[in-house]
Short mmCIF file of C-alpha atoms and ligand atoms in Angstrom, two decimals:
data_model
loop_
_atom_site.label_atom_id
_atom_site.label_comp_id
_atom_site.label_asym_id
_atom_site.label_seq_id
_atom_site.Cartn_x
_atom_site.Cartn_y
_atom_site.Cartn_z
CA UNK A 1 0.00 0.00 0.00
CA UNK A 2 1.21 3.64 -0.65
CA UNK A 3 1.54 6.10 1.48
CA UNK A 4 0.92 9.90 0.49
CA UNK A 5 2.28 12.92 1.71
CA UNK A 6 -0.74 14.22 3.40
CA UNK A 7 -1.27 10.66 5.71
CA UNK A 8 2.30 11.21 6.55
CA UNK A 9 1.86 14.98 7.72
CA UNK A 10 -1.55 13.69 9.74
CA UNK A 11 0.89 10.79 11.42
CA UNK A 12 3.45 12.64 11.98
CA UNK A 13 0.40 16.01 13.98
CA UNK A 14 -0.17 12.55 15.92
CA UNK A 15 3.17 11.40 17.04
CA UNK A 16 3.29 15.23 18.57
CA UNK A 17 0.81 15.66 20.12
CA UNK A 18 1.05 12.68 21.60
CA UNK A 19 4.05 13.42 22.80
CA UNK A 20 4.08 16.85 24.10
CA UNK A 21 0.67 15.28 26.22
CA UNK A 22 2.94 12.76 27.57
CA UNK A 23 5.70 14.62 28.08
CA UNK A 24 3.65 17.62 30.43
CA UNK A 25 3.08 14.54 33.52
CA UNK A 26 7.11 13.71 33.84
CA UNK A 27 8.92 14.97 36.82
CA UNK A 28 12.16 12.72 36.67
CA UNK A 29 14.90 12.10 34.85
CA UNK A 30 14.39 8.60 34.43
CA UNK A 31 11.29 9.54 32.99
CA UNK A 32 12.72 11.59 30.66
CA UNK A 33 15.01 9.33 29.39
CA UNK A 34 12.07 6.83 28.69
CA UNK A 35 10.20 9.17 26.92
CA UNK A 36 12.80 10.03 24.63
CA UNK A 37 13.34 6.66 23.69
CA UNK A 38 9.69 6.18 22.88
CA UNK A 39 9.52 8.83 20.48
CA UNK A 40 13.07 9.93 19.67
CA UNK A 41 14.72 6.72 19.58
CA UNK A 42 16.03 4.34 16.89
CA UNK A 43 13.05 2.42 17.05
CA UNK A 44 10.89 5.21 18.18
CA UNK A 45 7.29 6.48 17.60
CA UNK A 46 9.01 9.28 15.08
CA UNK A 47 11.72 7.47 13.61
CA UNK A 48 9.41 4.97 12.69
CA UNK A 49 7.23 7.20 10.68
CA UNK A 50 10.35 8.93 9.17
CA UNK A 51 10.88 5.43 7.55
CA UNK A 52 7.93 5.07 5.56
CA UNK A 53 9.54 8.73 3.79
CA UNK A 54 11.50 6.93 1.40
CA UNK A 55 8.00 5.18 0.23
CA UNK A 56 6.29 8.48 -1.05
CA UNK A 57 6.28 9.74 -4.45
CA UNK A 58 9.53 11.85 -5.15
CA UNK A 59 7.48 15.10 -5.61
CA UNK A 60 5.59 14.68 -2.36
CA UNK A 61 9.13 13.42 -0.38
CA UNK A 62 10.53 17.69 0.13
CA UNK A 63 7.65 18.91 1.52
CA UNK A 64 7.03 15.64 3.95
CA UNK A 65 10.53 15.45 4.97
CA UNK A 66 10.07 19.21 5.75
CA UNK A 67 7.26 18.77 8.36
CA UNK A 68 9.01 15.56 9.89
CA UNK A 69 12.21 17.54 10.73
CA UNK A 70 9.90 20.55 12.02
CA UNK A 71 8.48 17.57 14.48
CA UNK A 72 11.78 16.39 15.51
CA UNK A 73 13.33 19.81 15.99
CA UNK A 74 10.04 20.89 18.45
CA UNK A 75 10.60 17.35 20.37
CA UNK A 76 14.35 17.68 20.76
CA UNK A 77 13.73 21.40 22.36
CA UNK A 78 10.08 20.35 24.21
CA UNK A 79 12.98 17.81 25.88
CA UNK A 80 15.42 20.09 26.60
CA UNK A 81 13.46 22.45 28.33
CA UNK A 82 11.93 19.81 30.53
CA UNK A 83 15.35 18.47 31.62
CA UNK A 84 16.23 22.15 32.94
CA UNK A 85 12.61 21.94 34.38
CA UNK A 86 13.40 18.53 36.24
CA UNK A 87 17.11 19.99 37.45
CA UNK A 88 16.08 22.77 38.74
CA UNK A 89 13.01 22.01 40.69
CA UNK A 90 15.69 19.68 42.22
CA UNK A 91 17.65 22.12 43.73
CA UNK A 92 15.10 24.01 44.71
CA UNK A 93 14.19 21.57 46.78
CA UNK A 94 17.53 20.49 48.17
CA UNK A 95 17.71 24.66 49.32
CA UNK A 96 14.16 23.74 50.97
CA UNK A 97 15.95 20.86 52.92
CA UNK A 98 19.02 22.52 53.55
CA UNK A 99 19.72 23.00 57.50
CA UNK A 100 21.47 26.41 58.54
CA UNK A 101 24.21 25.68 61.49
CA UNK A 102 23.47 28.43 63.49
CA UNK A 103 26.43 27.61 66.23
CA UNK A 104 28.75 27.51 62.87
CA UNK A 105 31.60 30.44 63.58
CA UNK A 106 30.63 33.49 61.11
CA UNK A 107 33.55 33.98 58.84
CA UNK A 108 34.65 37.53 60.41
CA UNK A 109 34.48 40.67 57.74
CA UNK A 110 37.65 42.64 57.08
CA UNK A 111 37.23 46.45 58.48
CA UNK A 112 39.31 48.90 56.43
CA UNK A 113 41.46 51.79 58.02
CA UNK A 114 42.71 54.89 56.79
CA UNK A 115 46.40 54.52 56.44
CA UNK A 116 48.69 55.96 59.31
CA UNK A 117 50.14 58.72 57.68
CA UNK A 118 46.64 59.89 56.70
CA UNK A 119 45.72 59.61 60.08
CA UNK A 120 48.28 61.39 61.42
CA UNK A 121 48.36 64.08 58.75
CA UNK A 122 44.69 64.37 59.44
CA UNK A 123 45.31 64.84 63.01
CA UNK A 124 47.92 67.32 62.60
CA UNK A 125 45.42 68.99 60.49
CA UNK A 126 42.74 69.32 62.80
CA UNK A 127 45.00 70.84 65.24
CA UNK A 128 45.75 73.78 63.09
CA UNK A 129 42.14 74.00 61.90
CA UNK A 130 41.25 74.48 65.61
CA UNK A 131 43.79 77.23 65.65
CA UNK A 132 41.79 78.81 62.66
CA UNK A 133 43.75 77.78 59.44
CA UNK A 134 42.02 76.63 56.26
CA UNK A 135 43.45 73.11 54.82
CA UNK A 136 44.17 73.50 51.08
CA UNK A 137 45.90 71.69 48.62
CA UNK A 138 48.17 72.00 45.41
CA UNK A 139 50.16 70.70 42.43
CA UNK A 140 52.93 67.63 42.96
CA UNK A 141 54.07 68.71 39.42
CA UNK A 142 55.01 72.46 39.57
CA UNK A 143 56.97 75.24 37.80
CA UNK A 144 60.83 76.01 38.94
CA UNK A 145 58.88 79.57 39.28
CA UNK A 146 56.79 78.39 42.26
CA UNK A 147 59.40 76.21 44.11
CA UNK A 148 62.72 78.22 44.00
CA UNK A 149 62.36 81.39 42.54
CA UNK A 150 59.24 83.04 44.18
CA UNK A 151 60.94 81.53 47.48
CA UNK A 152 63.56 83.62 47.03
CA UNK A 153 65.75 81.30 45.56
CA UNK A 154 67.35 82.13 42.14
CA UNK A 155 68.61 80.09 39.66
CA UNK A 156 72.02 80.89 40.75
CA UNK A 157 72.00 80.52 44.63
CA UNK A 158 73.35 77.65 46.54
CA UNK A 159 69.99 76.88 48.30
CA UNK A 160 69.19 75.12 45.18
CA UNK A 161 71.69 72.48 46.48
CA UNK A 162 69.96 71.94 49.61
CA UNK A 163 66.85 70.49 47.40
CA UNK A 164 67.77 67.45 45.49
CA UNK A 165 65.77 67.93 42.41
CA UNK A 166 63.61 65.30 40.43
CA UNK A 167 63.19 67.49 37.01
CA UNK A 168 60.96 67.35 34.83
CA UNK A 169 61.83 66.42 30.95
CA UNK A 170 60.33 69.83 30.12
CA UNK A 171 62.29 72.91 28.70
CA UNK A 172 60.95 76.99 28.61
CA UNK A 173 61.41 79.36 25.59
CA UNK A 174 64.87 79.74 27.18
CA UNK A 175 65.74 76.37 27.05
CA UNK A 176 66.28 75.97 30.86
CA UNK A 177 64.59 73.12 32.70
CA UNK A 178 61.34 74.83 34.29
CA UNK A 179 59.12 71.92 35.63
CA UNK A 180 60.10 69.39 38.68
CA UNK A 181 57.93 67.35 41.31
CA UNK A 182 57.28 69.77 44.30
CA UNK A 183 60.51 69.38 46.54
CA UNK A 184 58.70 71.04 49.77
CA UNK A 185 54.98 72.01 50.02
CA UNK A 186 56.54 76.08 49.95
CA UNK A 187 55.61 76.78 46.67
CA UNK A 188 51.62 76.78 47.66
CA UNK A 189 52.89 80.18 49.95
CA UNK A 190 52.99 82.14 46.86
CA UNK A 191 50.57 80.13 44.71
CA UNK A 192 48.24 81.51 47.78
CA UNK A 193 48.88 85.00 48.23
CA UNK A 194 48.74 85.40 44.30
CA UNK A 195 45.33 85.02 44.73
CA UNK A 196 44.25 86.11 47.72
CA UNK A 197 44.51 89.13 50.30
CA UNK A 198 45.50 89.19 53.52
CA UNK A 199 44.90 88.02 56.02
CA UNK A 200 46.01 84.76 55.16
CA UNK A 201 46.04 81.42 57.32
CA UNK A 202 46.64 77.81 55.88
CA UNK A 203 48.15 74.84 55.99
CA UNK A 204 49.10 72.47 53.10
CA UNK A 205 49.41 68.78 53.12
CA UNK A 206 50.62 66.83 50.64
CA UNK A 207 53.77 65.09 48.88
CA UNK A 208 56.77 65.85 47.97
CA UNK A 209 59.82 64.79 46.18
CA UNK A 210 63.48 64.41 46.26
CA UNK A 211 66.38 62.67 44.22
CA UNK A 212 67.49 60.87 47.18
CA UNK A 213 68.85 57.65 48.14
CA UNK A 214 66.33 55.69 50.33
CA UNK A 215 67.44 54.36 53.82
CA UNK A 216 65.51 53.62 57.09
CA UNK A 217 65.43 57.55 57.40
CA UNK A 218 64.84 58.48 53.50
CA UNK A 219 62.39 58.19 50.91
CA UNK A 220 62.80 59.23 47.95
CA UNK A 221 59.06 60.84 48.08
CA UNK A 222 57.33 61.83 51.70
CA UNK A 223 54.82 64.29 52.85
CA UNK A 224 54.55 67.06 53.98
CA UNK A 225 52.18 70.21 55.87
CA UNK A 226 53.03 74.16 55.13
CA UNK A 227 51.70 76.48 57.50
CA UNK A 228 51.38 79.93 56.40
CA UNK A 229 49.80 82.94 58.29
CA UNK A 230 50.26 86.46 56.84
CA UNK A 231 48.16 89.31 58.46
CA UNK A 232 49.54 93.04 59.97
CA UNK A 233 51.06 93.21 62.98
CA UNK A 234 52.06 88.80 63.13
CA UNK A 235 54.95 88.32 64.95
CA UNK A 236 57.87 85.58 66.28
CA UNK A 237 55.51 85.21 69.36
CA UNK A 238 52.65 84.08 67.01
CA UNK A 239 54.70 81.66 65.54
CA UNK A 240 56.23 80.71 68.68
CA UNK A 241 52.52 79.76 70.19
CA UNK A 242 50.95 78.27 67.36
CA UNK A 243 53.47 75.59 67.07
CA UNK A 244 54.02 75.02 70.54
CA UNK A 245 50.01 74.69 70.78
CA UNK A 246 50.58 72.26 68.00
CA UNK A 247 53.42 70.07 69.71
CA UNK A 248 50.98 69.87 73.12
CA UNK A 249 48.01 68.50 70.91
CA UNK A 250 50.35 66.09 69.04
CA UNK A 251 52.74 65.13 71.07
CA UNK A 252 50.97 65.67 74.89
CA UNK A 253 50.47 68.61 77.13
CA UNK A 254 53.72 67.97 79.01
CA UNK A 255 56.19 68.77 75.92
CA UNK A 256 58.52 71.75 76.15
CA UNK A 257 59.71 73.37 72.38
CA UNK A 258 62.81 74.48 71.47
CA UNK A 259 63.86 77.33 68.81
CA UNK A 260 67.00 77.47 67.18
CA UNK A 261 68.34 79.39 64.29
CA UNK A 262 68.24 77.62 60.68
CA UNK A 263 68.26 78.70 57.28
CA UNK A 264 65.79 78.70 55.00
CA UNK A 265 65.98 81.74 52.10
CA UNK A 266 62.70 82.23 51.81
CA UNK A 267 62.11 83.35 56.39
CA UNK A 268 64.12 85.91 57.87
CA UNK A 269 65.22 85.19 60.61
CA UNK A 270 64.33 81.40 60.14
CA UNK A 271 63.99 78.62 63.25
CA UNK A 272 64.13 74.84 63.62
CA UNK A 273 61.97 73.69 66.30
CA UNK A 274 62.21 70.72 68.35
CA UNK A 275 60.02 68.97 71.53
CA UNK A 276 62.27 67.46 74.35
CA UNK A 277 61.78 63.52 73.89
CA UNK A 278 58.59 62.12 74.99
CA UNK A 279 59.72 58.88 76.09
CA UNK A 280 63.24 59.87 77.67
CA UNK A 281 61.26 63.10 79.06
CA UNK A 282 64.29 64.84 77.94
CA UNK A 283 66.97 62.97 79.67
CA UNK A 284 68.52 61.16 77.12
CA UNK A 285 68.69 57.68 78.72
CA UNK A 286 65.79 55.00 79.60
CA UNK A 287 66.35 53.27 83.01
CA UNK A 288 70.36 53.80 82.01
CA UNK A 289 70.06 52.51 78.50
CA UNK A 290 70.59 55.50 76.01
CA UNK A 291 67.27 56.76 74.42
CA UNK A 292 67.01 55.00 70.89
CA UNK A 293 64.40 58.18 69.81
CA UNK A 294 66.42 61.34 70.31
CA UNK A 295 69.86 59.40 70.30
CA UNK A 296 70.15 60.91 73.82
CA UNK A 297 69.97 64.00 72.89
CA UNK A 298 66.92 65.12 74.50
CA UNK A 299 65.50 66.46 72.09
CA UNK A 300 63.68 65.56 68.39
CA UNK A 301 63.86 68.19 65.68
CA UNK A 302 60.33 68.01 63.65
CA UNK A 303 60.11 71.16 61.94
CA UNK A 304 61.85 74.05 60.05
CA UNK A 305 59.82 77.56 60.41
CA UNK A 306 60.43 81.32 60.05
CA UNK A 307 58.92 84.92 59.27
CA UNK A 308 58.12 84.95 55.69
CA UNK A 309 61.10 87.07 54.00
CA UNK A 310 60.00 90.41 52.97
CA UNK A 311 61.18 89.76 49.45
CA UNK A 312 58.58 86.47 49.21
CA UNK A 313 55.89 89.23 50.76
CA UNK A 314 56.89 91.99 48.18
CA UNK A 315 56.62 89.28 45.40
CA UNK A 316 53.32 88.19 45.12
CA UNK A 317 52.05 92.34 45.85
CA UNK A 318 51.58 92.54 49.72
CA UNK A 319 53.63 95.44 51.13
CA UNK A 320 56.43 93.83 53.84
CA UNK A 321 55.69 97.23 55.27
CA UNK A 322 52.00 96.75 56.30
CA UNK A 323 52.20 93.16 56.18
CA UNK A 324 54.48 90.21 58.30
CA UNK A 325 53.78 86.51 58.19
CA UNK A 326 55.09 83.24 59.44
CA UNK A 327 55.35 80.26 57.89
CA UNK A 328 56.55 76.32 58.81
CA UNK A 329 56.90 73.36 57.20
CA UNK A 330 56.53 69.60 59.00
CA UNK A 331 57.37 66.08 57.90
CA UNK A 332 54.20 64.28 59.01
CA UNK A 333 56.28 60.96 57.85
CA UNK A 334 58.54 61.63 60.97
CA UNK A 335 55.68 62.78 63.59
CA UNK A 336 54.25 59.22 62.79
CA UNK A 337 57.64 57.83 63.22
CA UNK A 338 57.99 59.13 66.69
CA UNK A 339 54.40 59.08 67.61
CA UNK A 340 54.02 55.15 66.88
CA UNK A 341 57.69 54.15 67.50
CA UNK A 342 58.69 53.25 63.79
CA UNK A 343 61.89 52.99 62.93
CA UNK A 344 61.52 52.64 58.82
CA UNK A 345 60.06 55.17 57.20
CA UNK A 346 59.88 52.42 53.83
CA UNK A 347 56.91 50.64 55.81
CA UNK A 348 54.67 53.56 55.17
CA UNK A 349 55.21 53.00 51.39
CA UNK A 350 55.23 49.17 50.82
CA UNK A 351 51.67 48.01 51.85
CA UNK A 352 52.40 45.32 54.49
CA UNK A 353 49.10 44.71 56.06
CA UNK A 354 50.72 43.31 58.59
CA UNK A 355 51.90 46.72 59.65
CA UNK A 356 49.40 48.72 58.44
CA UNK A 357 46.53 46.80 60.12
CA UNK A 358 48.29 47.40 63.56
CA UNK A 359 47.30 51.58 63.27
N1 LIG B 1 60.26 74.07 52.90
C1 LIG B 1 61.24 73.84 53.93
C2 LIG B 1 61.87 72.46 53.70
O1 LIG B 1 61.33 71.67 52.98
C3 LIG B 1 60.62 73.88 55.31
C4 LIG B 1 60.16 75.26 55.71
C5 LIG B 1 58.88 75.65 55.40
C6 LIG B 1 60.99 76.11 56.37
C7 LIG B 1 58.43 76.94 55.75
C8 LIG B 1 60.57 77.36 56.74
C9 LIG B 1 59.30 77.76 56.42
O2 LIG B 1 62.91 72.16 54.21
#
């Protein structure tokens, strides 16, 4: 007997829908698998009515063989989908049966921290904002212009040696190098009063940079906090109480401060200030062992300072005659040092978390 196309097409609507019925009840795997063999298989509902193809007239075999790969295409994917169907109602019901330990140790959660020389410089900070200074900020790159000669320091004067330039690969219309990385925070004095009147108070954190060897003592970048206060009538005595205010807060209400001369070109006359050492109180031995923090001297430098130079006022406009200023500059690097006992200043820079977590 002969088959035509159009018995084939009605087999093949039954084999389907038989099928997807079927298929709607099965919940398992196993099931699954069955079914698939039933209809997909070699010997299978669908394979078997793919056979009789070769039986139909040529001209009727494209358009039958058409539909039948249609059906098989719809069964494969009506399969699929149930699988995922089966697999994941599984889990779902393993999460129902899951038990939570509740006496299980909680796996404890990391806390950051603010790094200690951010701390500290913040600190430092807040004791001259109590005071009444403004905290403000400025460039790391910067013009020769800014950090030598509107400091008073030409391009001629031995100063310049005192700074260990990092230059910058950067020439003017002259031909001279002009741009470096900031060696002190000084240059923001005159970036300042450029642009603003007096009275002036502020203090400048950031880094700074210096072609320098490193050691236990030296980096070859470190930070740093300018203090500048320019109003009439400021004298040595203001500068003399603001930092000595600044020591007590820092360092504890018992320190004592101690001026001496230093050099700086851009203060007239400039100071170096130290506190007697907090942990020898000054004597310069602990319980008869010599004092590893002021190598029993006593005393700890932390600080170079000084009346702004009239030339730096004249500069940047304000008349020296009217006007008088002080200004400081502190290593925050070497407060933390002392504070906290460190004796490397390379730990601040090589992220050990075993030393910073201990701040
Ligand atoms: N800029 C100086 C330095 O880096 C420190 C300083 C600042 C001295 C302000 C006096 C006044 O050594």
């Amino acid at each position: 007997m002969s088959m035509t196309s159009a018995q084939l097409i009605e087999d093949l609507g039954g084999v389907q829908s038989e099928a997807l019925d079927e298929l709607q009840g099965l919940t398992s795997e196993e099931s699954l698998e069955e079914w698939r063999v039933k209809f997909l298989g070699r010997r299978g509902r669908l394979t078997t009515v793919l056979r009789t193809l070769g039986s139909l007239p040529p001209e009727d075999r494209r358009a039958a063989g058409q539909e039948a790969n249609r059906t098989k295409t719809l069964l494969e994917e009506e399969l699929g989908a149930a699988r995922r169907r089966v697999r994941e109602g599984r889990f779902a019901l393993l999460a129902e049966q899951e038990q939570i330990d509740v006496t299980r140790p909680g796996r404890p959660a990391t806390v950051g921290r603010y790094h200690p020389l951010t701390q500290i410089i913040r600190e430092m900070c807040d004791a001259f904002v109590s005071m009444g200074f403004q905290v403000i900020e400025g460039p790391e790159v910067e013009w020769d212009h800014y950090n030598f000669e509107m400091l008073n320091i030409p391009s001629d004067h031995p100063a310049r040696d005192m700074f260990n330039t990092l230059w910058i690969d950067h020439k003017d219309a002259e031909g001279r190098q002009s741009m470096l990385l900031r060696t002190h925070t000084s240059p923001m004095q005159a970036r300042t009063m450029e642009k603003t009147d007096p009275p002036v108070r502020v203090v400048v954190p950031g880094k700074v940079y210096r072609y320098e060897a490193t050691d236990a003592t030296h980096e070859w970048h470190f930070h740093q906090i300018e203090g500048l206060a320019v109003d009439k009538g400021i004298t040595m005595a203001h500068l003399k109480g603001t930092l000595y205010e600044f020591a007590r807060r820092v360092f504890g209400p018992e320190r004592k401060v101690r001026f001496r001369c230093d050099y700086f070109p851009f203060v007239e006359p400039g100071v170096d200030m130290s506190i007697d050492c907090f942990v020898c109180e000054g004597q310069g031995s602990v319980n008869g062992s010599p004092c590893t923090v002021c190598r029993e001297a006593g005393w700890i430098e932390i600080l170079g300072a000084g009346m702004v130079h009239p030339k730096v006022l004249s500069d940047v406009g304000y008349d020296p005659a009217i006007y008088t200023g002080f200004a400081f500059g502190i290593g925050p690097d070497r407060v933390a040092m002392l504070k906290y006992g460190i004796e490397d200043i390379r730990l601040f820079y090589s992220n050990d978390l075993r030393f910073l977590g201990q701040f």
